[in-house]
PDB file of C-alpha atoms in Angstrom:
ATOM      1  CA  ASN A 849      34.634  -3.754 -26.444  1.00 62.00           C
ATOM      2  CA  PRO A 850      36.081  -2.685 -29.015  1.00 74.00           C
ATOM      3  CA  ALA A 851      34.953   1.063 -28.341  1.00 79.00           C
ATOM      4  CA  SER A 852      34.802   4.205 -30.222  1.00 77.00           C
ATOM      5  CA  GLY A 853      33.146   7.460 -29.400  1.00 85.00           C
ATOM      6  CA  PHE A 854      31.866   7.146 -25.973  1.00 89.00           C
ATOM      7  CA  ILE A 855      32.059   4.368 -23.431  1.00 89.00           C
ATOM      8  CA  ASN A 856      29.954   3.860 -20.208  1.00 89.00           C
ATOM      9  CA  ILE A 857      31.301   2.537 -16.967  1.00 84.00           C
ATOM     10  CA  VAL A 858      28.747   1.618 -14.370  1.00 81.00           C
ATOM     11  CA  THR A 859      30.448   1.752 -10.690  1.00 75.00           C
ATOM     12  CA  GLY A 860      28.971   0.361  -7.496  1.00 66.00           C
ATOM     13  CA  THR A 861      31.508  -0.418  -4.765  1.00 53.00           C
ATOM     14  CA  LYS A 862      29.591   0.193  -1.818  1.00 60.00           C
ATOM     15  CA  THR A 863      32.472   1.175   0.221  1.00 57.00           C
ATOM     16  CA  GLY A 864      31.165   4.698   1.134  1.00 65.00           C
ATOM     17  CA  GLN A 865      34.222   6.057  -0.372  1.00 73.00           C
ATOM     18  CA  SER A 866      34.922   7.851  -3.787  1.00 82.00           C
ATOM     19  CA  LEU A 867      36.545   6.337  -6.631  1.00 85.00           C
ATOM     20  CA  ASP A 868      39.351   7.308  -9.053  1.00 90.00           C
ATOM     21  CA  LEU A 869      39.254   6.379 -12.851  1.00 91.00           C
ATOM     22  CA  THR A 870      42.240   6.056 -14.810  1.00 95.00           C
ATOM     23  CA  ILE A 871      42.753   4.997 -18.402  1.00 95.00           C
ATOM     24  CA  THR A 872      46.197   3.880 -19.281  1.00 97.00           C
ATOM     25  CA  ASP A 873      48.003   2.505 -22.337  1.00 96.00           C
ATOM     26  CA  LEU A 874      50.347  -0.555 -22.379  1.00 95.00           C
ATOM     27  CA  ALA A 875      53.243   1.350 -21.120  1.00 96.00           C
ATOM     28  CA  GLY A 876      51.336   2.656 -18.061  1.00 95.00           C
ATOM     29  CA  LYS A 877      50.952   6.229 -19.288  1.00 97.00           C
ATOM     30  CA  ALA A 878      47.775   7.692 -17.907  1.00 97.00           C
ATOM     31  CA  VAL A 879      45.670   9.000 -21.085  1.00 96.00           C
ATOM     32  CA  TYR A 880      42.403   9.843 -19.030  1.00 94.00           C
ATOM     33  CA  THR A 881      42.096  10.540 -15.460  1.00 94.00           C
ATOM     34  CA  LEU A 882      38.995  11.319 -13.407  1.00 89.00           C
ATOM     35  CA  ASN A 883      38.980  11.717  -9.760  1.00 89.00           C
ATOM     36  CA  GLY A 884      36.319  11.899  -6.741  1.00 85.00           C
ATOM     37  CA  LEU A 885      33.482  10.044  -8.249  1.00 80.00           C
ATOM     38  CA  THR A 886      30.622   8.923  -6.205  1.00 75.00           C
ATOM     39  CA  GLU A 887      30.531   5.158  -5.067  1.00 66.00           C
ATOM     40  CA  THR A 888      27.505   4.572  -7.414  1.00 67.00           C
ATOM     41  CA  ALA A 889      27.507   6.149 -10.735  1.00 69.00           C
ATOM     42  CA  ILE A 890      27.552   5.910 -14.441  1.00 79.00           C
ATOM     43  CA  ILE A 891      30.344   7.427 -16.064  1.00 83.00           C
ATOM     44  CA  THR A 892      30.555   8.513 -19.633  1.00 87.00           C
ATOM     45  CA  VAL A 893      33.959   8.818 -21.093  1.00 89.00           C
ATOM     46  CA  ASP A 894      34.777  10.316 -24.418  1.00 91.00           C
ATOM     47  CA  VAL A 895      37.640   8.339 -26.019  1.00 91.00           C
ATOM     48  CA  THR A 896      37.305   9.933 -29.554  1.00 90.00           C
ATOM     49  CA  GLY A 897      40.608  11.715 -28.623  1.00 89.00           C
ATOM     50  CA  ILE A 898      42.521   8.455 -27.695  1.00 92.00           C
ATOM     51  CA  LYS A 899      44.289   6.706 -30.410  1.00 93.00           C
ATOM     52  CA  PRO A 900      43.284   3.012 -31.242  1.00 93.00           C
ATOM     53  CA  GLY A 901      44.788   0.506 -29.419  1.00 94.00           C
ATOM     54  CA  LEU A 902      44.679  -1.684 -26.142  1.00 96.00           C
ATOM     55  CA  TYR A 903      44.045   0.179 -22.794  1.00 96.00           C
ATOM     56  CA  PHE A 904      43.358  -0.526 -19.227  1.00 97.00           C
ATOM     57  CA  ILE A 905      40.642   1.032 -17.150  1.00 94.00           C
ATOM     58  CA  ARG A 906      41.384   1.166 -13.418  1.00 94.00           C
ATOM     59  CA  LEU A 907      38.788   1.870 -10.882  1.00 89.00           C
ATOM     60  CA  ASN A 908      40.208   2.298  -7.178  1.00 88.00           C
ATOM     61  CA  ASN A 909      39.969   3.836  -3.967  1.00 84.00           C
ATOM     62  CA  ASN A 910      41.323   2.740  -0.439  1.00 81.00           C
ATOM     63  CA  LYS A 911      39.197  -0.380  -0.229  1.00 79.00           C
ATOM     64  CA  PHE A 912      38.773  -1.638  -3.792  1.00 79.00           C
ATOM     65  CA  SER A 913      40.566  -1.667  -7.054  1.00 88.00           C
ATOM     66  CA  GLU A 914      39.635  -3.403 -10.227  1.00 90.00           C
ATOM     67  CA  THR A 915      41.303  -3.085 -13.905  1.00 94.00           C
ATOM     68  CA  ILE A 916      39.418  -3.869 -16.886  1.00 93.00           C
ATOM     69  CA  LYS A 917      40.706  -4.327 -20.515  1.00 95.00           C
ATOM     70  CA  LEU A 918      39.446  -1.630 -23.080  1.00 93.00           C
ATOM     71  CA  ILE A 919      39.984  -1.915 -26.936  1.00 93.00           C
ATOM     72  CA  ILE A 920      39.483   1.440 -28.792  1.00 92.00           C
ATOM     73  CA  LYS A 921      39.116   1.169 -32.524  1.00 89.00           C
TER      74      LYS A 921
END
């Protein structure tokens, strides 16, 4: 972090449920969404279309939620 081009996100929740991934800007507006991910996966996200700035990556399902700060340059 900071990122440009592509980012890799490694998940491993071990909940037996699928995950949803959302990247939001500081205002809370979703700029990227991916639903139904497997519980253990490497997700590659193309961030070239997202303007430089501070964002938040949120991974969640019914039993798990995590938010990670992302800076795009």
